[in-house]
Structures are given as C-alpha cells and as structure tokens.
C-alpha cells in the first residue's frame, strides 16, 4: 500500500546535512509502512505518479518522538510526600510515614497487572498526544520475581492497547527491598537473577537496566547482572553517575551498553569510554529539576567527544512525575544548555539509538518505519522553545 505525504517542511534529523536535516518543501513516499523515499515536493519519482497523496499545508514533519527512559508502570502516588516535604518534613519523617521508593514498591505490589495497566494508560496517552510513537518502560518497583514479571507484562499490554511501540527494560537491580536490607548480594542471587531468567524466557525483556549508586548497587554488583544479560544475549543500559561518580558509565561502556543515563557526576574517563563504545548519554532534566539538583551533566565534554545525547522524561513517581517529552526538550535546553537541534535529536535519532532501534525509527530516511509527527509550527526550534504548549497536528504511525 503506497501513499505520498506532501507540502511539508521535513526535519529528517539525518546527521551531516543541513541543520535538523531540514528539507524546506518536501514530500515522503510510504510503501507498506516503510519510508520509500524523501524528496523535494516537486520531485516525486515518476513511478509514483497518481499514488494517493495527502497535503499538509506547509506544516513541519519530524520523526515521531521516542521517550527512551520511563518508569511509566507503577502503583500509587507520591503527591502527599511532595506536600510533606514542602511543609518542612525531614526525609526521616517522610520515611517513617511510609514515603520514598518503599511506598511505590508497596503500592505496585498491591496492584494487579490489570490495575497497573489502567493506572499507566493516562500517562501513556499524554506522551502519545505529543507525538511519541516509541516508549521505553522499566520494571523495578516489584522487587520480587512475581511482581517484576507483573510489571513487564503490564508494559507489554500497554503496547498492545495503543498504537505505540513499547520497549521493556528489566530493572530488578533498581533498589534493595526492605526485606533484603543490608543483603544486596543475596537479593541479586535470590530475586534479580532468577527474575531476569524468567523474564527472558517469557520474552518480556528487551534490555536489562540497573541503578549503580551508593544507595543502590555497586559496580561489582551491576557487573553480575550484566554478565547474566550477556549470557542471555540481552543488551544493557544503566542509571549511572546521578548522585556520585562510581564509574558506572565506564562499566556500562565496557559492556557495550546501549546507554548510560542521568550522568550528572560523569567524569572525563567516563566520557571517553562512552565515546569509544558508542554508548548514548541519556540526560534526564525532569529529575534534575524535581530534585533541585545543581550539579550539571558534562554536556560540553559529551558534545566535544561526539557522544550521542538523548533526552527522556524519566517519568516516575518519586523524582520526575513528568509526562511531557516536549517539556523535557525545553528543560534540556534551559537547564543543560543543549541547542534546540540537539534536543530534537535527543528525542528522535539518539533516543532510537539508546533503544537499539536506530535502523527502525528516529530519522526520516528510506527503509525506516513510517512514524511521523506533524506540527503546527514554523520552525523546529519552537518545539523546545515553548513551555506548556503542544503544537502536535497529527501523529502518523504505520506499525506492522
Ligand atoms: Zn530512571
């Protein structure tokens, strides 16, 4: 089935050309759900004459957006904790009141798979309404074998209920649950690794993630999880250098990780290692903002080393209750000093790469899936410039 989309300004986001890979008066030929060609609007291939054509009045087309780091599936809300903190409560008082990640784990365990899906759908719909066609969703609030699998099944279900590609990441090594307090290695042996095997056997994990931090897991512990991922043939990614520099990004890069995420405390050796391995730096300005962090990720060093930079919402109840990828783009520019072009590449080309999908989506190029966002804006910089404004005209997704 062929069709032509025309009268578009097309930000192809192909690198090494005009800014944004921009084609001022362009058209795209779609054949059976894939992009057949991208050309000037008056340069339609001869054998495509007479093919059904839709005109878009000069609007801007970009690749459909990719949110490459979310914790979209969870139970409960942390709004009361947010309120308590602003009323002056200490972390101890909040913990005593059952707050923190412990409360999200308890609420997630208490929900059925159906309930988790129902709770996550409105969040997913907010992302889709902004032109997102690919969403990564992590487990990591179950922390038992059964509850981690339940989260991953809920994430898979979300992908069947909406026209969106869901990529799952198994994040059993997110936090040490209270019942294993002080026994992180036992938690790895008894829960994290067996749940990973089970998730893989059921086809529930597209990648394996971990949280390398003083309050979570050491590099040596993360290496154990990555070894098992390698044995199962699964790609890895890592929450690294968010609150301190433990060398997590270096470990991830040595393991050929798709991405290392957060990276506020990333040092120059980590930058070099990521550049050498082609690991994507996923920056999460929502968490930086919400936690009122002050240590900035080393954007200049990443840029100079040509490490691909992606941006994501990190949607989660504790540190980034955000369901707007457009806002993440704005924050990437205002807080981290990315350019608007880098911000758009960060939610298209580089976000696709962070999920191992560079051959499928993220740029408008022949052979890729027909996944587009069409915007009511005059220039692509407006997507990162405006705050609280959604100019999406239409999302076009032709999945198999
Ligand atoms: Zn995260």
XYZ file of N, CA and C in Angstrom, residues 154-296:
429
model
N 2.558 -5.932 32.242
C 1.716 -4.726 32.119
C 2.278 -3.798 31.040
N 3.602 -3.651 31.013
C 4.225 -2.792 29.991
C 3.944 -3.341 28.593
N 4.089 -4.640 28.413
C 3.784 -5.259 27.121
C 2.317 -5.014 26.724
N 1.432 -5.156 27.709
C -0.002 -4.962 27.426
C -0.269 -3.539 26.934
N 0.414 -2.570 27.544
C 0.223 -1.176 27.124
C 0.523 -1.033 25.632
N 1.547 -1.747 25.165
C 1.914 -1.674 23.753
C 0.880 -2.309 22.836
N 0.054 -3.191 23.391
C -0.990 -3.797 22.563
C -2.282 -2.985 22.609
N -2.413 -2.111 23.603
C -3.650 -1.337 23.764
C -3.614 0.001 23.044
N -2.436 0.433 22.645
C -2.286 1.716 21.955
C -1.348 1.534 20.759
N -1.499 2.385 19.719
C -0.591 2.285 18.576
C 0.760 2.906 18.900
N 1.517 2.202 19.717
C 2.806 2.705 20.185
C 3.730 1.499 20.358
N 5.004 1.691 20.106
C 5.977 0.613 20.299
C 6.513 0.727 21.717
N 6.305 -0.318 22.507
C 6.838 -0.332 23.879
C 8.081 -1.198 23.908
N 9.170 -0.653 24.413
C 10.410 -1.405 24.622
C 10.574 -1.559 26.125
N 10.705 -2.790 26.586
C 10.777 -3.028 28.026
C 12.233 -3.173 28.489
N 12.508 -2.636 29.661
C 13.808 -2.859 30.303
C 13.573 -3.478 31.675
N 14.247 -4.585 31.920
C 14.156 -5.246 33.214
C 15.083 -4.544 34.205
N 14.503 -4.004 35.269
C 15.267 -3.211 36.237
C 15.112 -3.784 37.649
N 15.325 -5.082 37.771
C 15.271 -5.697 39.102
C 16.303 -5.073 40.040
N 17.451 -4.673 39.471
C 18.506 -4.043 40.281
C 18.285 -2.536 40.365
N 17.076 -2.158 40.828
C 16.703 -0.750 40.978
C 16.953 -0.299 42.409
N 16.523 -1.135 43.353
C 16.670 -0.817 44.780
C 16.698 -2.136 45.543
N 17.308 -2.126 46.699
C 17.279 -3.305 47.561
C 16.004 -3.221 48.393
N 15.100 -4.186 48.272
C 13.834 -4.088 49.031
C 14.083 -4.264 50.532
N 13.168 -3.742 51.340
C 13.379 -3.730 52.799
C 13.665 -5.120 53.348
N 13.037 -6.144 52.766
C 13.236 -7.498 53.314
C 14.657 -8.020 53.059
N 15.410 -7.333 52.191
C 16.818 -7.711 51.947
C 17.782 -6.623 52.422
N 17.315 -5.741 53.278
C 18.157 -4.620 53.717
C 19.524 -5.101 54.209
N 20.608 -4.516 53.654
C 21.957 -4.914 54.047
C 22.417 -6.218 53.408
N 21.588 -6.815 52.536
C 21.941 -8.095 51.910
C 21.732 -8.008 50.393
N 22.366 -7.018 49.786
C 22.146 -6.766 48.364
C 22.544 -7.971 47.508
N 23.649 -8.638 47.866
C 24.075 -9.780 47.041
C 23.084 -10.937 47.123
N 22.528 -11.136 48.305
C 21.504 -12.177 48.428
C 20.279 -11.818 47.583
N 19.935 -10.528 47.576
C 18.811 -10.082 46.736
C 19.104 -10.367 45.259
N 20.337 -10.123 44.841
C 20.698 -10.425 43.452
C 20.547 -11.921 43.169
N 21.081 -12.746 44.062
C 21.051 -14.201 43.850
C 19.635 -14.760 43.854
N 18.836 -14.262 44.799
C 17.539 -14.916 45.028
C 16.409 -14.308 44.223
N 16.549 -13.046 43.815
C 15.452 -12.373 43.106
C 15.893 -11.857 41.730
N 16.906 -10.999 41.710
C 17.219 -10.273 40.464
C 17.595 -11.229 39.328
N 18.503 -12.154 39.590
C 18.948 -13.038 38.510
C 17.874 -14.059 38.123
N 17.209 -14.705 39.084
C 16.117 -15.611 38.687
C 14.982 -14.886 37.938
N 14.654 -13.663 38.360
C 13.579 -12.929 37.662
C 14.029 -12.551 36.252
N 15.312 -12.253 36.085
C 15.825 -11.953 34.750
C 15.706 -13.176 33.847
N 16.096 -14.341 34.374
C 15.958 -15.574 33.584
C 14.503 -15.803 33.182
N 13.610 -15.598 34.140
C 12.185 -15.841 33.872
C 11.635 -14.825 32.876
N 12.033 -13.573 33.020
C 11.567 -12.532 32.093
C 12.047 -12.829 30.676
N 13.282 -13.254 30.571
C 13.829 -13.582 29.255
C 13.092 -14.777 28.648
N 12.843 -15.792 29.470
C 12.158 -16.989 28.972
C 10.769 -16.653 28.443
N 10.139 -15.648 29.051
C 8.788 -15.259 28.637
C 8.821 -14.167 27.565
N 10.006 -13.778 27.141
C 10.112 -12.732 26.114
C 9.678 -11.369 26.612
N 9.858 -11.110 27.901
C 9.349 -9.869 28.490
C 10.385 -8.749 28.560
N 11.657 -9.069 28.306
C 12.708 -8.055 28.488
C 13.416 -7.780 27.165
N 13.358 -6.525 26.730
C 14.109 -6.133 25.537
C 15.523 -5.681 25.903
N 15.714 -5.281 27.155
C 17.030 -4.847 27.621
C 17.074 -5.034 29.137
N 18.285 -4.905 29.693
C 18.480 -5.045 31.137
C 19.125 -3.769 31.660
N 18.553 -3.241 32.747
C 18.975 -1.971 33.311
C 19.366 -2.176 34.774
N 20.025 -1.218 35.354
C 20.368 -1.268 36.773
C 20.559 0.142 37.300
N 20.657 0.259 38.620
C 20.888 1.561 39.260
C 22.193 1.436 40.031
N 23.259 2.045 39.490
C 24.575 1.980 40.097
C 24.772 3.238 40.922
N 24.683 3.099 42.245
C 24.751 4.277 43.108
C 24.991 3.796 44.532
N 25.522 4.677 45.390
C 25.727 4.320 46.784
C 24.464 3.804 47.457
N 23.306 4.397 47.110
C 22.043 3.982 47.736
C 21.433 2.771 47.040
N 22.105 2.249 46.004
C 21.537 1.112 45.271
C 22.578 0.000 45.135
N 23.211 -0.149 43.959
C 24.116 -1.268 43.729
C 25.500 -0.779 43.294
N 26.524 -1.520 43.726
C 27.916 -1.179 43.390
C 28.215 -1.625 41.959
N 29.290 -1.100 41.360
C 29.681 -1.577 40.030
C 29.875 -3.095 40.004
N 30.469 -3.666 41.053
C 30.684 -5.120 41.062
C 29.352 -5.867 41.036
N 28.363 -5.334 41.750
C 27.043 -5.985 41.753
C 26.351 -5.821 40.398
N 26.459 -4.623 39.823
C 25.872 -4.409 38.496
C 26.533 -5.327 37.463
N 27.847 -5.525 37.611
C 28.559 -6.398 36.662
C 27.987 -7.812 36.686
N 27.549 -8.254 37.856
C 26.949 -9.600 37.935
C 25.660 -9.661 37.116
N 24.868 -8.596 37.190
C 23.611 -8.563 36.421
C 23.929 -8.485 34.923
N 24.914 -7.662 34.568
C 25.270 -7.520 33.149
C 25.838 -8.828 32.578
N 26.575 -9.580 33.418
C 27.093 -10.871 32.951
C 25.940 -11.796 32.569
N 24.907 -11.796 33.402
C 23.771 -12.673 33.099
C 23.056 -12.177 31.834
N 22.925 -10.848 31.697
C 22.298 -10.294 30.489
C 23.073 -10.727 29.246
N 24.410 -10.664 29.333
C 25.244 -11.051 28.184
C 25.025 -12.528 27.859
N 24.941 -13.362 28.901
C 24.729 -14.792 28.674
C 23.398 -15.050 27.980
N 22.421 -14.182 28.249
C 21.097 -14.346 27.637
C 20.998 -13.601 26.299
N 22.058 -12.872 25.941
C 22.038 -12.133 24.671
C 21.205 -10.864 24.712
N 21.025 -10.297 25.920
C 20.218 -9.072 26.044
C 21.114 -7.839 26.154
N 20.760 -6.750 25.482
C 21.533 -5.507 25.630
C 21.329 -4.903 27.020
N 22.294 -4.075 27.421
C 22.224 -3.474 28.761
C 22.244 -1.955 28.679
N 21.777 -1.333 29.763
C 21.834 0.120 29.963
C 21.937 0.354 31.467
N 22.231 1.564 31.884
C 22.490 1.755 33.318
C 22.158 3.165 33.779
N 21.483 3.245 34.952
C 21.380 4.506 35.686
C 22.737 4.726 36.349
N 23.468 5.747 35.926
C 24.846 5.894 36.398
C 25.167 7.352 36.700
N 26.015 7.549 37.695
C 26.579 8.867 37.986
C 25.490 9.921 38.192
N 24.373 9.535 38.839
C 23.326 10.528 39.117
C 23.669 11.353 40.348
N 24.174 10.693 41.394
C 24.406 11.368 42.665
C 25.876 11.346 43.077
N 26.679 10.523 42.377
C 28.112 10.428 42.678
C 28.776 9.711 41.506
N 30.111 9.731 41.453
C 30.829 9.063 40.363
C 31.409 7.750 40.862
N 30.702 6.648 40.596
C 31.183 5.324 40.985
C 31.812 4.592 39.805
N 31.879 5.253 38.648
C 32.421 4.572 37.469
C 31.407 3.692 36.762
N 30.131 3.940 37.008
C 29.087 3.123 36.390
C 29.041 3.262 34.869
N 29.208 4.489 34.391
C 29.151 4.699 32.936
C 30.306 3.994 32.246
N 31.468 3.982 32.920
C 32.632 3.287 32.357
C 32.337 1.785 32.266
N 31.788 1.248 33.332
C 31.408 -0.172 33.322
C 30.414 -0.446 32.191
N 29.410 0.407 32.098
C 28.387 0.219 31.059
C 29.035 0.252 29.674
N 29.913 1.229 29.459
C 30.564 1.351 28.151
C 31.400 0.112 27.850
N 32.133 -0.385 28.831
C 32.951 -1.587 28.604
C 32.081 -2.791 28.270
N 30.839 -2.783 28.755
C 29.917 -3.869 28.434
C 29.149 -3.595 27.137
N 29.510 -2.521 26.431
C 28.837 -2.212 25.165
C 27.402 -1.755 25.353
N 27.127 -1.090 26.471
C 25.751 -0.694 26.788
C 25.158 0.209 25.711
N 23.859 0.069 25.508
C 23.140 0.968 24.601
C 23.203 2.396 25.123
N 23.029 2.550 26.448
C 23.004 3.899 27.021
C 23.472 3.877 28.462
N 23.962 5.034 28.913
C 24.141 5.298 30.335
C 23.314 6.546 30.609
N 22.559 6.532 31.704
C 21.506 7.518 31.907
C 21.705 8.310 33.202
N 21.294 9.568 33.186
C 21.467 10.593 34.248
C 22.796 11.329 34.035
N 23.919 10.792 34.610
C 25.284 11.243 34.271
C 25.701 12.607 34.800
N 24.975 13.165 35.780
C 25.374 14.463 36.317
C 26.819 14.451 36.823
N 27.251 13.344 37.432
C 28.599 13.277 38.023
C 29.606 12.565 37.119
N 29.284 12.433 35.833
C 30.169 11.736 34.901
C 31.499 12.475 34.760
N 32.612 11.750 34.900
C 33.943 12.333 34.748
C 34.478 12.126 33.341
N 35.676 12.698 33.092
C 36.205 12.667 31.725
C 36.540 11.249 31.276
N 36.938 10.374 32.210
C 37.220 8.989 31.796
C 35.939 8.283 31.358
N 34.844 8.620 32.022
C 33.548 8.057 31.621
C 33.124 8.552 30.244
N 33.354 9.836 30.000
C 33.022 10.398 28.684
C 33.811 9.666 27.595
N 35.126 9.485 27.816
C 35.964 8.805 26.812
C 35.488 7.381 26.567
N 35.169 6.689 27.648
C 34.727 5.295 27.499
C 33.431 5.226 26.705
N 32.516 6.157 26.975
C 31.239 6.159 26.246
C 31.459 6.499 24.777
N 32.368 7.434 24.504
C 32.656 7.790 23.114
C 33.208 6.585 22.367
N 34.100 5.845 23.024
C 34.733 4.698 22.372
C 33.732 3.595 22.066
N 32.742 3.418 22.955
C 31.803 2.306 22.773
C 30.554 2.717 22.010
N 30.375 4.020 21.772
C 29.152 4.467 21.086
C 27.931 4.419 21.979
N 28.143 4.412 23.290
C 27.044 4.391 24.252
C 26.364 5.763 24.297
N 25.036 5.770 24.226
C 24.283 7.028 24.233
C 24.202 7.583 25.654
N 24.390 8.896 25.783
C 24.194 9.580 27.061
C 22.733 10.030 27.130
N 21.950 9.408 28.004
C 20.549 9.804 28.158
C 20.452 10.770 29.338
N 20.133 12.019 29.049
C 20.025 13.044 30.090
C 18.566 13.189 30.503
N 18.359 13.399 31.811
C 17.009 13.365 32.374
C 16.754 14.645 33.169
N 16.457 15.733 32.469
C 16.347 17.023 33.151
C 15.152 17.113 34.095
N 14.153 16.259 33.917
C 12.998 16.289 34.819
C 13.398 15.935 36.240
N 14.255 14.914 36.394
C 14.705 14.512 37.725
C 15.635 15.572 38.316
N 16.495 16.127 37.475
C 17.397 17.208 37.904
C 16.583 18.376 38.459
N 15.525 18.711 37.747
C 14.640 19.816 38.130
C 13.879 19.497 39.418
N 13.254 18.324 39.435
C 12.355 17.990 40.534
C 13.125 17.812 41.852
N 14.345 17.262 41.751
C 15.180 17.072 42.947
C 15.991 18.324 43.284
N 15.858 19.338 42.453
C 16.541 20.619 42.638
C 18.051 20.407 42.752
N 18.553 19.532 41.842
C 19.988 19.281 41.783
C 20.697 20.515 41.236
N 21.982 20.598 41.528
C 22.758 21.724 40.999
C 23.938 21.268 40.147
N 24.337 20.013 40.281
C 25.481 19.517 39.513
C 25.013 19.147 38.107
N 25.552 19.850 37.113
C 25.112 19.660 35.733
C 25.864 18.521 35.062
